Amino acid sequence: NSVFMFTSNHYCRCAMPNDSLRVIAAMARKGGSGKTTLSRALISAAIAAGRRVTLMDTDGTDALGAWYERAEGAGYSSPLLTRTRALSIVAIEQEIDRVYAEDLADLIFIDTAGVGADWSDSVAVLADHIVTPVMLSTTDFKVGIQTADWFAHLRTRVDDPSALPQHHVVLNMVPAKPTKADAELIAQAVNCFPVIETVMMHRNAFKEMDRLGLLHAIALARQNDPNPLMKPHARPLVEALEEATDILNAIISG
C-alpha cells in the first residue's frame, strides 16, 4: 500500500512497508450507479475468503455504514469486518494510516460520494484500486465515460502517473437475458472501459444482502436452517458470492 502527500500542489508517493493492505475505492461521477451494492458484494467476498476488512463510508448518506449496523443487528456480520467513517480527505488519509499502523485490516473499502473533481482526485491517490460500476443504460453509460475521462485526465495532474491506482469497470445489474440494446452497450463498454470480464447480474440476492448483511453469512444460515424448505434459498446467495469473488480477484490481481 502507499500514502500520497501534497507537495507544491502535486502528489508524491511515499512507500509503506505493509504489502498486505490494499485500499479499494468505489467511484463514479454521480450517485445511484450501484457503488454501495458493489462494495457490499466485494466486502462479502473478502470476508468469505477470510480477509480482514475495514469499510469506510465517505458518503454523507452513510449507506454503507447503515448496512454494517443492520448486519450486526441481524447477526449476519463477522468479527473480520469493522467500520469507520471519514467525511474529509484529511480524515480519510488519517483513517488509512491508523488501520495500517495498527494492522487492523487486509483490505479497506471506500464507498465514495459522486462529487467534484478535486475531492475525487484526492481520494484516488490514496487508493490502490478504483472500481466503477456501470449499469446498462444510456445515461449510466455516459456517467461511466465521464468517470473514465476524469481518471485519464488525472494522469496529467500528478507527478508520477505510474503511481496512480488501477482503474476497473464492472458492468452492473446485467439482466439474465440481455436485450439487443444491452448487448450493444456491453460491446461498447468493452471497447471504452477497462472492463472486468465477470459482470454483476441483476439478482434478488443483492436485495437480501442489503436487508440482512454478508452474503456468505446469510447463505450459511439458509443451509443450516432446520426447515428443509429454506435450504434451496442458499444457492442464489452462493452464486452471487461466487460472482463477487471473481470480480474481487480480478481487481486485486490487476
PDB file of N, CA and C in Angstrom, residues 74-152:
ATOM      1  N   ALA A  74     -28.684  -7.990  12.805  1.00  0.00           N
ATOM      2  CA  ALA A  74     -29.369  -9.200  12.335  1.00  0.00           C
ATOM      3  C   ALA A  74     -28.543 -10.464  12.547  1.00  0.00           C
ATOM      4  N   GLY A  75     -27.280 -10.305  12.913  1.00  0.00           N
ATOM      5  CA  GLY A  75     -26.425 -11.467  13.123  1.00  0.00           C
ATOM      6  C   GLY A  75     -25.796 -12.011  11.861  1.00  0.00           C
ATOM      7  N   TYR A  76     -25.716 -11.198  10.808  1.00  0.00           N
ATOM      8  CA  TYR A  76     -25.120 -11.637   9.542  1.00  0.00           C
ATOM      9  C   TYR A  76     -23.875 -10.814   9.221  1.00  0.00           C
ATOM     10  N   SER A  77     -23.066 -10.564  10.242  1.00  0.00           N
ATOM     11  CA  SER A  77     -21.806  -9.847  10.071  1.00  0.00           C
ATOM     12  C   SER A  77     -20.668 -10.808  10.377  1.00  0.00           C
ATOM     13  N   SER A  78     -19.506 -10.291  10.735  1.00  0.00           N
ATOM     14  CA  SER A  78     -18.339 -11.120  11.019  1.00  0.00           C
ATOM     15  C   SER A  78     -17.368 -10.333  11.887  1.00  0.00           C
ATOM     16  N   PRO A  79     -16.629 -11.020  12.767  1.00  0.00           N
ATOM     17  CA  PRO A  79     -15.565 -10.337  13.532  1.00  0.00           C
ATOM     18  C   PRO A  79     -14.459  -9.794  12.631  1.00  0.00           C
ATOM     19  N   LEU A  80     -14.381 -10.289  11.413  1.00  0.00           N
ATOM     20  CA  LEU A  80     -13.356  -9.814  10.478  1.00  0.00           C
ATOM     21  C   LEU A  80     -13.710  -8.461   9.870  1.00  0.00           C
ATOM     22  N   LEU A  81     -14.956  -8.010  10.079  1.00  0.00           N
ATOM     23  CA  LEU A  81     -15.426  -6.767   9.469  1.00  0.00           C
ATOM     24  C   LEU A  81     -15.542  -5.662  10.503  1.00  0.00           C
ATOM     25  N   THR A  82     -14.896  -4.531  10.224  1.00  0.00           N
ATOM     26  CA  THR A  82     -15.016  -3.341  11.067  1.00  0.00           C
ATOM     27  C   THR A  82     -15.398  -2.163  10.183  1.00  0.00           C
ATOM     28  N   ARG A  83     -15.838  -1.100  10.816  1.00  0.00           N
ATOM     29  CA  ARG A  83     -16.242   0.077  10.039  1.00  0.00           C
ATOM     30  C   ARG A  83     -15.624   1.326  10.615  1.00  0.00           C
ATOM     31  N   THR A  84     -15.496   2.324   9.751  1.00  0.00           N
ATOM     32  CA  THR A  84     -15.086   3.648  10.164  1.00  0.00           C
ATOM     33  C   THR A  84     -15.752   4.641   9.223  1.00  0.00           C
ATOM     34  N   ARG A  85     -15.750   5.896   9.597  1.00  0.00           N
ATOM     35  CA  ARG A  85     -16.375   6.922   8.764  1.00  0.00           C
ATOM     36  C   ARG A  85     -15.436   8.105   8.652  1.00  0.00           C
ATOM     37  N   ALA A  86     -15.350   8.675   7.461  1.00  0.00           N
ATOM     38  CA  ALA A  86     -14.475   9.818   7.230  1.00  0.00           C
ATOM     39  C   ALA A  86     -15.128  10.716   6.194  1.00  0.00           C
ATOM     40  N   LEU A  87     -15.378  11.952   6.573  1.00  0.00           N
ATOM     41  CA  LEU A  87     -16.109  12.868   5.699  1.00  0.00           C
ATOM     42  C   LEU A  87     -15.237  13.984   5.131  1.00  0.00           C
ATOM     43  N   SER A  88     -13.919  13.837   5.254  1.00  0.00           N
ATOM     44  CA  SER A  88     -13.000  14.794   4.647  1.00  0.00           C
ATOM     45  C   SER A  88     -11.780  14.025   4.147  1.00  0.00           C
ATOM     46  N   ILE A  89     -11.033  14.635   3.248  1.00  0.00           N
ATOM     47  CA  ILE A  89      -9.836  13.987   2.724  1.00  0.00           C
ATOM     48  C   ILE A  89      -8.825  13.751   3.830  1.00  0.00           C
ATOM     49  N   VAL A  90      -8.666  14.724   4.705  1.00  0.00           N
ATOM     50  CA  VAL A  90      -7.732  14.555   5.825  1.00  0.00           C
ATOM     51  C   VAL A  90      -8.132  13.375   6.685  1.00  0.00           C
ATOM     52  N   ALA A  91      -9.428  13.265   6.971  1.00  0.00           N
ATOM     53  CA  ALA A  91      -9.904  12.165   7.805  1.00  0.00           C
ATOM     54  C   ALA A  91      -9.708  10.817   7.114  1.00  0.00           C
ATOM     55  N   ILE A  92      -9.924  10.766   5.795  1.00  0.00           N
ATOM     56  CA  ILE A  92      -9.716   9.513   5.062  1.00  0.00           C
ATOM     57  C   ILE A  92      -8.259   9.083   5.171  1.00  0.00           C
ATOM     58  N   GLU A  93      -7.345  10.015   4.930  1.00  0.00           N
ATOM     59  CA  GLU A  93      -5.917   9.667   4.998  1.00  0.00           C
ATOM     60  C   GLU A  93      -5.525   9.245   6.409  1.00  0.00           C
ATOM     61  N   GLN A  94      -6.059   9.937   7.409  1.00  0.00           N
ATOM     62  CA  GLN A  94      -5.747   9.577   8.792  1.00  0.00           C
ATOM     63  C   GLN A  94      -6.252   8.182   9.136  1.00  0.00           C
ATOM     64  N   GLU A  95      -7.446   7.842   8.661  1.00  0.00           N
ATOM     65  CA  GLU A  95      -8.006   6.526   8.944  1.00  0.00           C
ATOM     66  C   GLU A  95      -7.222   5.422   8.234  1.00  0.00           C
ATOM     67  N   ILE A  96      -6.804   5.665   7.006  1.00  0.00           N
ATOM     68  CA  ILE A  96      -5.977   4.684   6.309  1.00  0.00           C
ATOM     69  C   ILE A  96      -4.669   4.475   7.064  1.00  0.00           C
ATOM     70  N   ASP A  97      -4.046   5.572   7.510  1.00  0.00           N
ATOM     71  CA  ASP A  97      -2.805   5.463   8.280  1.00  0.00           C
ATOM     72  C   ASP A  97      -3.012   4.683   9.572  1.00  0.00           C
ATOM     73  N   ARG A  98      -4.150   4.926  10.230  1.00  0.00           N
ATOM     74  CA  ARG A  98      -4.421   4.244  11.501  1.00  0.00           C
ATOM     75  C   ARG A  98      -4.612   2.743  11.292  1.00  0.00           C
ATOM     76  N   VAL A  99      -5.390   2.390  10.287  1.00  0.00           N
ATOM     77  CA  VAL A  99      -5.620   0.974  10.007  1.00  0.00           C
ATOM     78  C   VAL A  99      -4.315   0.280   9.660  1.00  0.00           C
ATOM     79  N   TYR A 100      -3.474   0.982   8.900  1.00  0.00           N
ATOM     80  CA  TYR A 100      -2.172   0.429   8.556  1.00  0.00           C
ATOM     81  C   TYR A 100      -1.300   0.270   9.786  1.00  0.00           C
ATOM     82  N   ALA A 101      -1.183   1.339  10.572  1.00  0.00           N
ATOM     83  CA  ALA A 101      -0.270   1.338  11.715  1.00  0.00           C
ATOM     84  C   ALA A 101      -0.670   0.296  12.763  1.00  0.00           C
ATOM     85  N   GLU A 102      -1.971   0.104  12.943  1.00  0.00           N
ATOM     86  CA  GLU A 102      -2.453  -0.842  13.952  1.00  0.00           C
ATOM     87  C   GLU A 102      -2.710  -2.230  13.373  1.00  0.00           C
ATOM     88  N   ASP A 103      -2.404  -2.407  12.090  1.00  0.00           N
ATOM     89  CA  ASP A 103      -2.569  -3.696  11.406  1.00  0.00           C
ATOM     90  C   ASP A 103      -3.977  -4.250  11.633  1.00  0.00           C
ATOM     91  N   LEU A 104      -4.987  -3.447  11.275  1.00  0.00           N
ATOM     92  CA  LEU A 104      -6.373  -3.807  11.560  1.00  0.00           C
ATOM     93  C   LEU A 104      -7.061  -4.515  10.397  1.00  0.00           C
ATOM     94  N   ALA A 105      -6.498  -4.443   9.200  1.00  0.00           N
ATOM     95  CA  ALA A 105      -7.223  -4.980   8.046  1.00  0.00           C
ATOM     96  C   ALA A 105      -6.256  -5.376   6.941  1.00  0.00           C
ATOM     97  N   ASP A 106      -6.755  -6.240   6.080  1.00  0.00           N
ATOM     98  CA  ASP A 106      -6.058  -6.579   4.845  1.00  0.00           C
ATOM     99  C   ASP A 106      -6.571  -5.745   3.681  1.00  0.00           C
ATOM    100  N   LEU A 107      -7.852  -5.346   3.772  1.00  0.00           N
ATOM    101  CA  LEU A 107      -8.479  -4.550   2.727  1.00  0.00           C
ATOM    102  C   LEU A 107      -9.286  -3.421   3.359  1.00  0.00           C
ATOM    103  N   ILE A 108      -9.189  -2.244   2.774  1.00  0.00           N
ATOM    104  CA  ILE A 108     -10.069  -1.127   3.117  1.00  0.00           C
ATOM    105  C   ILE A 108     -10.933  -0.847   1.896  1.00  0.00           C
ATOM    106  N   PHE A 109     -12.249  -0.834   2.095  1.00  0.00           N
ATOM    107  CA  PHE A 109     -13.174  -0.480   1.028  1.00  0.00           C
ATOM    108  C   PHE A 109     -13.734   0.904   1.314  1.00  0.00           C
ATOM    109  N   ILE A 110     -13.575   1.809   0.360  1.00  0.00           N
ATOM    110  CA  ILE A 110     -14.078   3.176   0.500  1.00  0.00           C
ATOM    111  C   ILE A 110     -15.260   3.355  -0.434  1.00  0.00           C
ATOM    112  N   ASP A 111     -16.420   3.646   0.127  1.00  0.00           N
ATOM    113  CA  ASP A 111     -17.602   3.969  -0.668  1.00  0.00           C
ATOM    114  C   ASP A 111     -17.678   5.488  -0.750  1.00  0.00           C
ATOM    115  N   THR A 112     -17.638   6.020  -1.959  1.00  0.00           N
ATOM    116  CA  THR A 112     -17.496   7.458  -2.129  1.00  0.00           C
ATOM    117  C   THR A 112     -18.787   8.098  -2.611  1.00  0.00           C
ATOM    118  N   ALA A 113     -18.864   9.400  -2.397  1.00  0.00           N
ATOM    119  CA  ALA A 113     -19.963  10.190  -2.951  1.00  0.00           C
ATOM    120  C   ALA A 113     -19.596  10.610  -4.369  1.00  0.00           C
ATOM    121  N   GLY A 114     -20.598  10.756  -5.235  1.00  0.00           N
ATOM    122  CA  GLY A 114     -20.348  11.220  -6.601  1.00  0.00           C
ATOM    123  C   GLY A 114     -20.254  12.730  -6.622  1.00  0.00           C
ATOM    124  N   VAL A 115     -19.057  13.235  -6.327  1.00  0.00           N
ATOM    125  CA  VAL A 115     -18.892  14.689  -6.198  1.00  0.00           C
ATOM    126  C   VAL A 115     -17.762  15.166  -7.095  1.00  0.00           C
ATOM    127  N   GLY A 116     -17.302  16.400  -6.831  1.00  0.00           N
ATOM    128  CA  GLY A 116     -16.427  17.104  -7.747  1.00  0.00           C
ATOM    129  C   GLY A 116     -15.037  16.544  -7.915  1.00  0.00           C
ATOM    130  N   ALA A 117     -14.347  17.088  -8.908  1.00  0.00           N
ATOM    131  CA  ALA A 117     -13.067  16.548  -9.343  1.00  0.00           C
ATOM    132  C   ALA A 117     -11.990  16.632  -8.273  1.00  0.00           C
ATOM    133  N   ASP A 118     -11.898  17.756  -7.555  1.00  0.00           N
ATOM    134  CA  ASP A 118     -10.831  17.914  -6.561  1.00  0.00           C
ATOM    135  C   ASP A 118     -10.929  16.836  -5.490  1.00  0.00           C
ATOM    136  N   TRP A 119     -12.143  16.603  -4.990  1.00  0.00           N
ATOM    137  CA  TRP A 119     -12.352  15.582  -3.960  1.00  0.00           C
ATOM    138  C   TRP A 119     -12.013  14.215  -4.532  1.00  0.00           C
ATOM    139  N   SER A 120     -12.480  13.926  -5.730  1.00  0.00           N
ATOM    140  CA  SER A 120     -12.220  12.635  -6.356  1.00  0.00           C
ATOM    141  C   SER A 120     -10.727  12.422  -6.582  1.00  0.00           C
ATOM    142  N   ASP A 121     -10.028  13.457  -7.030  1.00  0.00           N
ATOM    143  CA  ASP A 121      -8.580  13.342  -7.224  1.00  0.00           C
ATOM    144  C   ASP A 121      -7.898  12.918  -5.934  1.00  0.00           C
ATOM    145  N   SER A 122      -8.282  13.553  -4.848  1.00  0.00           N
ATOM    146  CA  SER A 122      -7.621  13.292  -3.571  1.00  0.00           C
ATOM    147  C   SER A 122      -7.889  11.884  -3.073  1.00  0.00           C
ATOM    148  N   VAL A 123      -9.121  11.391  -3.260  1.00  0.00           N
ATOM    149  CA  VAL A 123      -9.429  10.014  -2.862  1.00  0.00           C
ATOM    150  C   VAL A 123      -8.668   9.036  -3.744  1.00  0.00           C
ATOM    151  N   ALA A 124      -8.610   9.333  -5.032  1.00  0.00           N
ATOM    152  CA  ALA A 124      -7.980   8.409  -5.971  1.00  0.00           C
ATOM    153  C   ALA A 124      -6.526   8.149  -5.623  1.00  0.00           C
ATOM    154  N   VAL A 125      -5.797   9.176  -5.249  1.00  0.00           N
ATOM    155  CA  VAL A 125      -4.375   8.981  -4.995  1.00  0.00           C
ATOM    156  C   VAL A 125      -4.107   8.290  -3.666  1.00  0.00           C
ATOM    157  N   LEU A 126      -5.142   8.106  -2.858  1.00  0.00           N
ATOM    158  CA  LEU A 126      -4.994   7.351  -1.615  1.00  0.00           C
ATOM    159  C   LEU A 126      -5.324   5.873  -1.797  1.00  0.00           C
ATOM    160  N   ALA A 127      -5.827   5.500  -2.966  1.00  0.00           N
ATOM    161  CA  ALA A 127      -6.290   4.135  -3.199  1.00  0.00           C
ATOM    162  C   ALA A 127      -5.266   3.332  -3.993  1.00  0.00           C
ATOM    163  N   ASP A 128      -5.378   2.009  -3.863  1.00  0.00           N
ATOM    164  CA  ASP A 128      -4.600   1.097  -4.705  1.00  0.00           C
ATOM    165  C   ASP A 128      -5.388   0.671  -5.929  1.00  0.00           C
ATOM    166  N   HIS A 129      -6.711   0.648  -5.786  1.00  0.00           N
ATOM    167  CA  HIS A 129      -7.579   0.262  -6.896  1.00  0.00           C
ATOM    168  C   HIS A 129      -8.817   1.141  -6.867  1.00  0.00           C
ATOM    169  N   ILE A 130      -9.266   1.549  -8.049  1.00  0.00           N
ATOM    170  CA  ILE A 130     -10.541   2.250  -8.193  1.00  0.00           C
ATOM    171  C   ILE A 130     -11.457   1.347  -9.000  1.00  0.00           C
ATOM    172  N   VAL A 131     -12.670   1.171  -8.529  1.00  0.00           N
ATOM    173  CA  VAL A 131     -13.638   0.344  -9.245  1.00  0.00           C
ATOM    174  C   VAL A 131     -14.893   1.174  -9.491  1.00  0.00           C
ATOM    175  N   THR A 132     -15.350   1.153 -10.733  1.00  0.00           N
ATOM    176  CA  THR A 132     -16.514   1.935 -11.139  1.00  0.00           C
ATOM    177  C   THR A 132     -17.591   1.009 -11.688  1.00  0.00           C
ATOM    178  N   PRO A 133     -18.765   0.971 -11.050  1.00  0.00           N
ATOM    179  CA  PRO A 133     -19.871   0.198 -11.625  1.00  0.00           C
ATOM    180  C   PRO A 133     -20.561   1.000 -12.724  1.00  0.00           C
ATOM    181  N   VAL A 134     -20.915   0.312 -13.805  1.00  0.00           N
ATOM    182  CA  VAL A 134     -21.635   0.945 -14.908  1.00  0.00           C
ATOM    183  C   VAL A 134     -22.840   0.092 -15.241  1.00  0.00           C
ATOM    184  N   MET A 135     -24.035   0.687 -15.135  1.00  0.00           N
ATOM    185  CA  MET A 135     -25.254  -0.024 -15.486  1.00  0.00           C
ATOM    186  C   MET A 135     -25.551   0.151 -16.977  1.00  0.00           C
ATOM    187  N   LEU A 136     -26.329  -0.782 -17.504  1.00  0.00           N
ATOM    188  CA  LEU A 136     -26.595  -0.810 -18.936  1.00  0.00           C
ATOM    189  C   LEU A 136     -27.761   0.102 -19.302  1.00  0.00           C
ATOM    190  N   SER A 137     -27.503   1.383 -19.226  1.00  0.00           N
ATOM    191  CA  SER A 137     -28.452   2.372 -19.729  1.00  0.00           C
ATOM    192  C   SER A 137     -27.639   3.487 -20.360  1.00  0.00           C
ATOM    193  N   THR A 138     -28.245   4.233 -21.275  1.00  0.00           N
ATOM    194  CA  THR A 138     -27.521   5.290 -21.958  1.00  0.00           C
ATOM    195  C   THR A 138     -27.007   6.330 -20.972  1.00  0.00           C
ATOM    196  N   THR A 139     -27.844   6.692 -19.997  1.00  0.00           N
ATOM    197  CA  THR A 139     -27.445   7.694 -19.004  1.00  0.00           C
ATOM    198  C   THR A 139     -26.262   7.213 -18.180  1.00  0.00           C
ATOM    199  N   ASP A 140     -26.366   5.980 -17.653  1.00  0.00           N
ATOM    200  CA  ASP A 140     -25.302   5.464 -16.797  1.00  0.00           C
ATOM    201  C   ASP A 140     -24.029   5.218 -17.593  1.00  0.00           C
ATOM    202  N   PHE A 141     -24.181   4.852 -18.865  1.00  0.00           N
ATOM    203  CA  PHE A 141     -23.011   4.654 -19.705  1.00  0.00           C
ATOM    204  C   PHE A 141     -22.259   5.975 -19.878  1.00  0.00           C
ATOM    205  N   LYS A 142     -22.988   7.061 -20.049  1.00  0.00           N
ATOM    206  CA  LYS A 142     -22.350   8.367 -20.187  1.00  0.00           C
ATOM    207  C   LYS A 142     -21.622   8.760 -18.908  1.00  0.00           C
ATOM    208  N   VAL A 143     -22.228   8.420 -17.772  1.00  0.00           N
ATOM    209  CA  VAL A 143     -21.558   8.696 -16.494  1.00  0.00           C
ATOM    210  C   VAL A 143     -20.275   7.880 -16.388  1.00  0.00           C
ATOM    211  N   GLY A 144     -20.325   6.638 -16.859  1.00  0.00           N
ATOM    212  CA  GLY A 144     -19.127   5.814 -16.874  1.00  0.00           C
ATOM    213  C   GLY A 144     -18.030   6.430 -17.724  1.00  0.00           C
ATOM    214  N   ILE A 145     -18.405   6.979 -18.871  1.00  0.00           N
ATOM    215  CA  ILE A 145     -17.433   7.645 -19.733  1.00  0.00           C
ATOM    216  C   ILE A 145     -16.843   8.863 -19.028  1.00  0.00           C
ATOM    217  N   GLN A 146     -17.695   9.623 -18.339  1.00  0.00           N
ATOM    218  CA  GLN A 146     -17.205  10.780 -17.589  1.00  0.00           C
ATOM    219  C   GLN A 146     -16.201  10.357 -16.522  1.00  0.00           C
ATOM    220  N   THR A 147     -16.486   9.245 -15.852  1.00  0.00           N
ATOM    221  CA  THR A 147     -15.576   8.761 -14.814  1.00  0.00           C
ATOM    222  C   THR A 147     -14.257   8.314 -15.416  1.00  0.00           C
ATOM    223  N   ALA A 148     -14.328   7.574 -16.533  1.00  0.00           N
ATOM    224  CA  ALA A 148     -13.103   7.130 -17.197  1.00  0.00           C
ATOM    225  C   ALA A 148     -12.291   8.323 -17.706  1.00  0.00           C
ATOM    226  N   ASP A 149     -12.974   9.341 -18.245  1.00  0.00           N
ATOM    227  CA  ASP A 149     -12.280  10.538 -18.724  1.00  0.00           C
ATOM    228  C   ASP A 149     -11.616  11.273 -17.567  1.00  0.00           C
ATOM    229  N   TRP A 150     -12.334  11.375 -16.448  1.00  0.00           N
ATOM    230  CA  TRP A 150     -11.741  12.022 -15.263  1.00  0.00           C
ATOM    231  C   TRP A 150     -10.449  11.322 -14.855  1.00  0.00           C
ATOM    232  N   PHE A 151     -10.476   9.986 -14.820  1.00  0.00           N
ATOM    233  CA  PHE A 151      -9.288   9.255 -14.388  1.00  0.00           C
ATOM    234  C   PHE A 151      -8.154   9.429 -15.399  1.00  0.00           C
ATOM    235  N   ALA A 152      -8.478   9.439 -16.682  1.00  0.00           N
ATOM    236  CA  ALA A 152      -7.448   9.644 -17.704  1.00  0.00           C
ATOM    237  C   ALA A 152      -6.807  11.026 -17.555  1.00  0.00           C
TER     238      ALA A 152
END
